[in-house]
Coordinates of C-alpha atoms in Angstrom, one line a residue:
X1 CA 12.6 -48.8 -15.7
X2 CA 16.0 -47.3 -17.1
X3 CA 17.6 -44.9 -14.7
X4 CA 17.3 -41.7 -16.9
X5 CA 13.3 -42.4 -17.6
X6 CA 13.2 -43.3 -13.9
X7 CA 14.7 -39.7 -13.1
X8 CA 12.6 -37.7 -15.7
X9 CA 9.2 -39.1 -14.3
X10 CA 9.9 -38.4 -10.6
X11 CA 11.1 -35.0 -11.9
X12 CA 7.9 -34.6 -13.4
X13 CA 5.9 -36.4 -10.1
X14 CA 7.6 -33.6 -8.0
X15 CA 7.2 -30.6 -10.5
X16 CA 3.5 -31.5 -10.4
X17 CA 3.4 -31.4 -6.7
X18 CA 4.9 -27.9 -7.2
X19 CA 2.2 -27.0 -9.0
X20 CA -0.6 -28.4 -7.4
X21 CA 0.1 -26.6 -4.1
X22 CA 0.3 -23.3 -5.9
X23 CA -3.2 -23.7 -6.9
X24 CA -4.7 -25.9 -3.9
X25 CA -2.9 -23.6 -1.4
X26 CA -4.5 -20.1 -1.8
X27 CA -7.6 -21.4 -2.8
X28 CA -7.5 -23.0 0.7
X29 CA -7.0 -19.7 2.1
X30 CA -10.0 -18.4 0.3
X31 CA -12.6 -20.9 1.5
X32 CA -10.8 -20.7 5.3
X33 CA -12.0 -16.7 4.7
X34 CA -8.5 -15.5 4.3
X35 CA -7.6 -12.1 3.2
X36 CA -5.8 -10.9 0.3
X37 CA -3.3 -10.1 2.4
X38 CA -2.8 -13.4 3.6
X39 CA -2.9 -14.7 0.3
X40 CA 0.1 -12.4 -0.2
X41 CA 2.0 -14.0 2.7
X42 CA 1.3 -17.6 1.4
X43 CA 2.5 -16.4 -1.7
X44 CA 6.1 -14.9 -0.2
X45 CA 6.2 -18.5 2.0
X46 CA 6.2 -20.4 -1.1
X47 CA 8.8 -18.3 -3.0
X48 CA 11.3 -16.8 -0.5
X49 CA 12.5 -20.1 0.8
X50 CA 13.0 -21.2 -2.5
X51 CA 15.6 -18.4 -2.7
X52 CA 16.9 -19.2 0.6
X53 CA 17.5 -22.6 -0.1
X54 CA 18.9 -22.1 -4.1
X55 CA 21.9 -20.0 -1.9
X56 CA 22.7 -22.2 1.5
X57 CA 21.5 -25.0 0.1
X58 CA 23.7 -26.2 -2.6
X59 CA 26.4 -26.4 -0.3
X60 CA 24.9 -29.2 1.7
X61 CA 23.5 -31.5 -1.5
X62 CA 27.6 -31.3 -2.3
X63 CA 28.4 -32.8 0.9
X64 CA 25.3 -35.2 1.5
X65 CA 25.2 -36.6 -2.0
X66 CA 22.8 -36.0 -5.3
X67 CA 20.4 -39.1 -4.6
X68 CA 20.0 -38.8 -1.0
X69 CA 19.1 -35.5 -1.1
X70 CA 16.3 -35.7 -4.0
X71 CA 14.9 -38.8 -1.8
X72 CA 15.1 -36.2 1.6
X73 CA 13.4 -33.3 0.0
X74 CA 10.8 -35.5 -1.6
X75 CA 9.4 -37.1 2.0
X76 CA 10.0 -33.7 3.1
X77 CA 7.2 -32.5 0.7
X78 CA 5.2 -35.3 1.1
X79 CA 4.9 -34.8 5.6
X80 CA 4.7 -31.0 5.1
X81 CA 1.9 -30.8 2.4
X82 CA -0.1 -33.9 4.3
X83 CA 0.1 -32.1 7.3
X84 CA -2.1 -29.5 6.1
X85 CA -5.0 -31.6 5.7
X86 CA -4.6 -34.0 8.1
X87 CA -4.0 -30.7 11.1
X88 CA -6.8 -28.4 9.3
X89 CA -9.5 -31.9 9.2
X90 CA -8.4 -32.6 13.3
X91 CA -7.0 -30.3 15.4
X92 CA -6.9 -27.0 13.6
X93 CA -4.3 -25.5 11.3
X94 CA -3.8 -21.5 12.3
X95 CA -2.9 -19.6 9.4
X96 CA 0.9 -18.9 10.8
X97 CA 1.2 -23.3 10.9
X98 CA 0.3 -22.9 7.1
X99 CA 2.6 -20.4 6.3
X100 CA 5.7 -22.6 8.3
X101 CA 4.6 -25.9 6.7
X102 CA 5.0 -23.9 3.2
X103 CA 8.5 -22.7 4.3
X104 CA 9.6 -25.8 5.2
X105 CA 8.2 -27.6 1.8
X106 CA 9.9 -24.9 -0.3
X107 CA 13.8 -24.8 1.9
X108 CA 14.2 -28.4 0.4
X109 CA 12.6 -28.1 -2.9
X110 CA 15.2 -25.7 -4.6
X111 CA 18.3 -27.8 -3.3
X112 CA 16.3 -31.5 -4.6
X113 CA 15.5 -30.1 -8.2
X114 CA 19.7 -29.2 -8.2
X115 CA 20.3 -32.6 -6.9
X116 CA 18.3 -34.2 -9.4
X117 CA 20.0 -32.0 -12.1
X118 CA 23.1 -32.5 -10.9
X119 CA 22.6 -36.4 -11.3
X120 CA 22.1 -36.2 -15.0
X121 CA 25.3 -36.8 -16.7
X122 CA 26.4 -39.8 -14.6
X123 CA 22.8 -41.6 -15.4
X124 CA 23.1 -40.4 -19.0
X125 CA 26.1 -42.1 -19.1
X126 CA 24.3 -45.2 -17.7
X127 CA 21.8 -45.2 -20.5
X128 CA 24.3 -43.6 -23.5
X129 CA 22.0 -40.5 -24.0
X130 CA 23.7 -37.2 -25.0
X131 CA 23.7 -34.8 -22.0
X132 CA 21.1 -31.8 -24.0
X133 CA 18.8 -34.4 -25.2
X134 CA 18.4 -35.5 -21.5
X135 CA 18.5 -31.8 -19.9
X136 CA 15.5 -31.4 -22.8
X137 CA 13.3 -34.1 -21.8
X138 CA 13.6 -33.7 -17.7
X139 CA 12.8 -29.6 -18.9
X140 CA 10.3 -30.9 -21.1
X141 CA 8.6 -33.1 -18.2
X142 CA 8.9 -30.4 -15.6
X143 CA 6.9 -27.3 -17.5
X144 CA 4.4 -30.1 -19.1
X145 CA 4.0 -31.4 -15.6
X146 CA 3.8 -27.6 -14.2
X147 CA 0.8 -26.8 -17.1
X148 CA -1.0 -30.2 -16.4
X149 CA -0.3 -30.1 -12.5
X150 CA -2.2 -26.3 -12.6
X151 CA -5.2 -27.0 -14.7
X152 CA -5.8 -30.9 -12.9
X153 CA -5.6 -28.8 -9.5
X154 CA -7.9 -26.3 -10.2
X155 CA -10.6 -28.8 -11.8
X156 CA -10.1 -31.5 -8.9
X157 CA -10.7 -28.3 -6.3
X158 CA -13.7 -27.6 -7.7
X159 CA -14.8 -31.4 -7.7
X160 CA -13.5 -32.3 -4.0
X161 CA -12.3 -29.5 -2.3
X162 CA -8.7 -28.1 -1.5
X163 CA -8.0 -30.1 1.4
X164 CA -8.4 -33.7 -0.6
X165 CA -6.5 -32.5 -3.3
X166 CA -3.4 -31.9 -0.9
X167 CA -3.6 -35.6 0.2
X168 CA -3.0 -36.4 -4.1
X169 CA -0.5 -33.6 -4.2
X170 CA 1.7 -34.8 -1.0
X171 CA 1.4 -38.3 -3.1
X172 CA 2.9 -37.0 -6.1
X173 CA 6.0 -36.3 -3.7
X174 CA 5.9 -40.2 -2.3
X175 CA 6.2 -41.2 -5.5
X176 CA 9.0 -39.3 -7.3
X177 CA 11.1 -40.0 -3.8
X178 CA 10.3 -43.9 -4.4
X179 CA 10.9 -43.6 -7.9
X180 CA 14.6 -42.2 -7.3
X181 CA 15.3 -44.7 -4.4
X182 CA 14.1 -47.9 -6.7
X183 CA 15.1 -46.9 -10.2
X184 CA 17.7 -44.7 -9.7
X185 CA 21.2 -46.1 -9.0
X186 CA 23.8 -44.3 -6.5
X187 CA 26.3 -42.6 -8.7
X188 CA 29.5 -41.8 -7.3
X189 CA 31.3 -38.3 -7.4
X190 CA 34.8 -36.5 -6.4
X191 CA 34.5 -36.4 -2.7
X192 CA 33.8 -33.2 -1.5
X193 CA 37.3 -31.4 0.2
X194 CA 37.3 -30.5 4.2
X195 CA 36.2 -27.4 5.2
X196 CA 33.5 -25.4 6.7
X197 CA 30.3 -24.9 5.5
X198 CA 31.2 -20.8 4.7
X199 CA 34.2 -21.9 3.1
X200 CA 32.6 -24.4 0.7
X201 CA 29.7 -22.1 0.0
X202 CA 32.5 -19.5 -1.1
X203 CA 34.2 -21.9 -3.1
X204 CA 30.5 -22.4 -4.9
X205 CA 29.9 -18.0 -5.1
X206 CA 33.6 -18.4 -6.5
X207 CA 32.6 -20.5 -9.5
X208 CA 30.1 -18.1 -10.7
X209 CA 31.8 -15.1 -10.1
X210 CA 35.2 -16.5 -12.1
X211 CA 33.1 -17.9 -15.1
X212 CA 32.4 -14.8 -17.1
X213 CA 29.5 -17.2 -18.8
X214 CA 27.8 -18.3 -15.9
X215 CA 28.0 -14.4 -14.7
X216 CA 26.2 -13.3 -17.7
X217 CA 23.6 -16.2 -17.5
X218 CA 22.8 -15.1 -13.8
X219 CA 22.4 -11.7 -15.0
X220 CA 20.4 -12.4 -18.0
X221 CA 17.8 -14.7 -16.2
X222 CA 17.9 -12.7 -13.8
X223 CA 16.4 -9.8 -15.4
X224 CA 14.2 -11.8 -18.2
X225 CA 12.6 -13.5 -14.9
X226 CA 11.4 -10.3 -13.2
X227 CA 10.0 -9.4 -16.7
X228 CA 8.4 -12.8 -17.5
X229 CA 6.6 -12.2 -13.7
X230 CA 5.4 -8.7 -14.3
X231 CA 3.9 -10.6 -17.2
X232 CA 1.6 -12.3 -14.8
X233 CA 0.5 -9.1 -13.1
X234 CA -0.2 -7.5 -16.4
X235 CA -1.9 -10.3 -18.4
X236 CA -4.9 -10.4 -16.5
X237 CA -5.5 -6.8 -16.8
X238 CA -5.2 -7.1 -20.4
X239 CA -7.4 -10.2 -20.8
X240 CA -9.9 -8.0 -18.6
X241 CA -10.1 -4.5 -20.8
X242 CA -9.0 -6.0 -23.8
X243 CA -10.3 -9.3 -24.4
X244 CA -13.4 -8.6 -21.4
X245 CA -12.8 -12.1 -20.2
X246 CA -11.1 -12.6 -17.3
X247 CA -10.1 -16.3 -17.3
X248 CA -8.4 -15.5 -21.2
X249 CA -5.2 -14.8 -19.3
X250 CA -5.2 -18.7 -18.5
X251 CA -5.8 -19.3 -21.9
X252 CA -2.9 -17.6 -23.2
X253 CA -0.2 -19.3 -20.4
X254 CA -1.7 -22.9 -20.9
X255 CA -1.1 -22.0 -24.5
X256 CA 2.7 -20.6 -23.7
X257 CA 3.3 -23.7 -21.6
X258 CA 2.1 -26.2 -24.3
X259 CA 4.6 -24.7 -26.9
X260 CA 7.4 -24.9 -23.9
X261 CA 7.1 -28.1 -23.3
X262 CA 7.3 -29.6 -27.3
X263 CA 10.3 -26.9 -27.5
X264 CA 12.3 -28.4 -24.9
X265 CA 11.9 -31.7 -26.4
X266 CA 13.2 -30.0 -29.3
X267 CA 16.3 -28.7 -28.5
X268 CA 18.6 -31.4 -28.9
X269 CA 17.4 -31.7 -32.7
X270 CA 17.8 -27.9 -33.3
X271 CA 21.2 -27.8 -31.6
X272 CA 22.3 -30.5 -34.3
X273 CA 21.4 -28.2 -36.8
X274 CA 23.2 -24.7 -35.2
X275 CA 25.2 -23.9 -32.3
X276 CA 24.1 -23.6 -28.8
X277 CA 24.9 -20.2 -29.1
X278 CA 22.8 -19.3 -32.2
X279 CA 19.9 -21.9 -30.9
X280 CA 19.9 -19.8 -27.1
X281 CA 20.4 -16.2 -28.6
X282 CA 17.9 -16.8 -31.2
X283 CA 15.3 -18.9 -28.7
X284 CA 15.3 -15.7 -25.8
X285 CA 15.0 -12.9 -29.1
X286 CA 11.4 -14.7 -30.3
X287 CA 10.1 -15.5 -27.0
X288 CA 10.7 -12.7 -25.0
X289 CA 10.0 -9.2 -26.3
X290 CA 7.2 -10.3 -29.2
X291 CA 4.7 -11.0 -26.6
X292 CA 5.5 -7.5 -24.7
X293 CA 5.0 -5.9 -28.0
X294 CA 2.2 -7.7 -29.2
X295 CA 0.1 -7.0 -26.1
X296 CA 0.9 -3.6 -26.1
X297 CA -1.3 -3.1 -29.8
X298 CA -4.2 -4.3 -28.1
X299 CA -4.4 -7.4 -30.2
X300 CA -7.6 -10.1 -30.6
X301 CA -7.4 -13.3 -28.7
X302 CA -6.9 -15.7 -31.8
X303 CA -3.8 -13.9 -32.7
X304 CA -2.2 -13.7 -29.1
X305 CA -2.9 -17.5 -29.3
X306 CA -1.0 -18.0 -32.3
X307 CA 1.9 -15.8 -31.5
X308 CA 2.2 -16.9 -27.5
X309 CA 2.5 -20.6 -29.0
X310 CA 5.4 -19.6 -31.0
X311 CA 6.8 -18.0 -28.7
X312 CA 6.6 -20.8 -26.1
X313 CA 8.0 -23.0 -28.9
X314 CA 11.1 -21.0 -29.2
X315 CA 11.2 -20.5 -24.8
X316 CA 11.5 -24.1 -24.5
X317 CA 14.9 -24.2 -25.9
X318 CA 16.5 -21.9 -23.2
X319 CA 16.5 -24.4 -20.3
X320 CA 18.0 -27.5 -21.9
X321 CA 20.8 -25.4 -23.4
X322 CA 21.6 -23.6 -20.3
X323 CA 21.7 -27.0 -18.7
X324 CA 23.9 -28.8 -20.5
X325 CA 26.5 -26.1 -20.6
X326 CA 25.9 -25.8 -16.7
X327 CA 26.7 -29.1 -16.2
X328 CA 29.6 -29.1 -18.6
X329 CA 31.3 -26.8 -17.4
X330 CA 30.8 -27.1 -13.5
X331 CA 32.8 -30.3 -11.7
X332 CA 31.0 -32.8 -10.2
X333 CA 31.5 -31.9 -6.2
X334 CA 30.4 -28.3 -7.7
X335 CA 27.2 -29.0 -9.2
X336 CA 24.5 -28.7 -6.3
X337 CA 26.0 -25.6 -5.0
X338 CA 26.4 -24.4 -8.5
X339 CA 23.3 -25.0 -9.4
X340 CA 21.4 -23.4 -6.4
X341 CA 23.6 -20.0 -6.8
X342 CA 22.2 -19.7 -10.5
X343 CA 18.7 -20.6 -9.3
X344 CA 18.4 -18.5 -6.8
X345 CA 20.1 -15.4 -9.1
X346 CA 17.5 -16.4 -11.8
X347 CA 14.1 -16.0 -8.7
X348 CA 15.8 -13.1 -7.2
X349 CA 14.2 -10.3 -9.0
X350 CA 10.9 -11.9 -10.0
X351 CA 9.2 -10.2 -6.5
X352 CA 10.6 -6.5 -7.9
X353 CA 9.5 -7.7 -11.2
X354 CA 5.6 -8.0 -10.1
X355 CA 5.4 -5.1 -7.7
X356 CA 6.7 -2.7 -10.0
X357 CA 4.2 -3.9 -12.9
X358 CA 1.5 -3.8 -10.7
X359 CA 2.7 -0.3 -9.8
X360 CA 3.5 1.2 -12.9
X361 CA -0.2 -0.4 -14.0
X362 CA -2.0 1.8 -11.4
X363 CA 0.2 4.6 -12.3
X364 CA 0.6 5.2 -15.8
X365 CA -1.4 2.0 -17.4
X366 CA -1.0 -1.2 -18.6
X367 CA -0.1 -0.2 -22.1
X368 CA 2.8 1.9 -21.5
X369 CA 4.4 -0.7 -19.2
X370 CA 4.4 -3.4 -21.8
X371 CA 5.7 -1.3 -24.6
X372 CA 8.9 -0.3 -21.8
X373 CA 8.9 -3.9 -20.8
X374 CA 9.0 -5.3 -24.3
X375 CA 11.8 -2.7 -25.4
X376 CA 14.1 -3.8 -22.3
X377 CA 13.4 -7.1 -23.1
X378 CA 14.1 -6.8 -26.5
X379 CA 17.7 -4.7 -25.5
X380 CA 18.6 -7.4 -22.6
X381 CA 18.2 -10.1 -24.9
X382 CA 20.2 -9.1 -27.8
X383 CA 23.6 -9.9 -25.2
X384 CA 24.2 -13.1 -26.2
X385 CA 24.5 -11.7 -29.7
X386 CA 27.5 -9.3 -29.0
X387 CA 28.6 -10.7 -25.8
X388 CA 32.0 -12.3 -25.8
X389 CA 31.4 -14.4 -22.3
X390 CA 28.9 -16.3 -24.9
X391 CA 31.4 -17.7 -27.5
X392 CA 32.2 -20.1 -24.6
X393 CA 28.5 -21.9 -25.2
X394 CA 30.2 -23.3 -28.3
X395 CA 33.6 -24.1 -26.4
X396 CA 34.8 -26.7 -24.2
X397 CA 35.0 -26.2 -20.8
X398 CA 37.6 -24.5 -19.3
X399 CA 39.0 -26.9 -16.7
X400 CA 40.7 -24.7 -14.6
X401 CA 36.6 -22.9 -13.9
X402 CA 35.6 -26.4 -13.9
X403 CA 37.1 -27.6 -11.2
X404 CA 38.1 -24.5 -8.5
X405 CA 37.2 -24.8 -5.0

């Protein structure tokens, strides 16, 4: 197997194991008679560390190398989610052992995604594949593997149970780690400089703050993100009084994700075409705001369908671009921590995002909130229009950004 296809499926192994344990997780904390508090906790255990490890985290992948560390956080996964069936079936697995085995799964998880980022343009220069088309298929992979890795979960759940369905999931992280150590060759980078860890995670916060694009792309994710989560508090609540069906919200993100995934494996072709620029501004203006909007009218299920499809279609665009330019513009030594610091800006406000949704729900109504939503949306995401920190998607890197620290 070539190195790039090699990389893209263990991507897609690991991003499945992702999503499994989303599902398999609380639903395990239902049938143990959890509350819904504790389902809260699990919840903040899978995401915070995530965080955590998008900020320190980076830092060390620079240090101990792109390959080792995707490998590392792989087992990782693989002995932390195992050990939830195999303590709960034996001796016993308290609640608080669940939460710290879901901590320790998700401080590695955010630093081996960057890592296996990060390792893209050396193996596209193995294969000869241009650096978008490649940040398109391992986006592709990941949200297809996130839709598939959800819906296979909750069937096999039903069918088995949550525990036997952890033992697959912790095997989805065996095999992207042995995918990466047989397929994937060692790729070597500038060596990282002397120093301690806070100065080298300094230099990384130093990157970001000097690159007036990579400040605005932090900012921008970081608002569309909270939005996008309120959009899972307030979807059910609409599927409930509008559509009276419940489970219709699940129709209507399968349906999101499906267009996501065929759009990242589109972006290459439509950057060919137009600029990144006009391809990225264009891509967050049709999938953002429209389904705010359109929710808000208290429209029928066939056309939310249609529209959310589009919309995902023009969403899966975003990530390869942003990718690519990431990793143009960021020097090799730089990438990991790089990478994490824009992660972690992009999670940061996604817990505001679905507590004030859920509190401006019970407050004023679902209604109101999505037509404010949609219009901030709709003003956030007209900044890469008029912003002059965007002309640099279309220019080459500035070496002196490139390389600092």
């Amino acid at each position: 197997m070539r190195p790039l296809r090699a990389l893209v499926v263990a991507h897609t192994a690991s991003a499945a194991g992702n999503a499994a344990t989303q599902v398999a997780v609380p639903l395990h904390v239902l049938a143990t008679g959890g509350s819904g508090l504790q389902l809260g906790i699990a919840s903040a255990a899978a995401v915070v560390p995530v965080i955590v490890g998008g900020v320190f985290g980076g830092t060390v992948v620079d240090r101990i190398g792109y390959r080792r560390t995707s490998i590392t956080s792989d087992v990782v996964g693989a002995v932390t989610i195992a050990a939830v069936p195999l303590l709960a079936g034996t001796v016993g697995l308290p609640f608080w052992g669940l939460v710290l085995l879901l901590v320790a799964t998700g401080l590695l998880d955010a630093p081996g995604q960057a890592a296996r980022h990060a390792m893209l343009p050396e193996v596209c220069a193995v294969d000869d594949v241009p650096l978008l088309k490649a940040t398109g298929a391992l986006n592709g992979a990941e949200r297809l593997a996130q839709l598939l890795g959800v819906a296979a979960t909750a069937a096999l759940v039903g069918w088995l149970g949550a525990l036997p369905v952890l033992w697959l999931d912790a095997a989805t992280f065996a095999a992207s780690a042995t995918l990466v150590l047989i397929a994937v060759p060692h790729t070597s980078t500038a060596a990282t400089p002397a120093g301690s860890y806070l100065r080298r995670l300094r230099e990384g916060f130093d990157v970001v703050r000097r690159d007036g694009l990579l400040r605005a792309v932090v900012l921008l994710v970081l608002a569309t993100n909270a939005f996008d989560t309120g959009l899972t508090v307030l979807l059910p609540l609409v599927a409930r009084d509008t559509w009276h069906h419940p489970a219709a919200f699940g129709w209507v993100s399968a349906v999101f994700g499906v267009g996501a995934a065929v759009g990242a494996l589109q972006a290459h072709r439509l950057t060919r075409r137009w600029s990144r620029r006009r391809v990225f501004a264009l891509s967050f203006l049709l999938a953002g705001s429209p389904r705010f909007l359109l929710l808000a009218t208290g429209p029928s299920l066939e056309l939310t369908l249609v529209v959310v499809l589009a919309c995902g279609l023009a969403a899966g665009a975003i990530n390869p671009v942003l990718g690519a330019v990431q990793l143009e513009r960021v020097a090799p030594r730089m990438r990991a921590r790089v990478a994490g610091l824009v992660a972690a800006g992009a999670w940061a406000g996604m817990p505001a995002g679905s507590l004030l949704a859920g509190w401006g729900a019970d407050r004023v109504g679902v209604v109101p909130v999505l037509w404010t939503v949609g219009a901030l949306y709709l003003v956030v995401t007209l900044a890469p229009f008029v912003g002059r920190s965007w002309k640099d998607m279309d220019r080459p890197a500035r070496r002196e950004s490139a390389v600092a620290g």
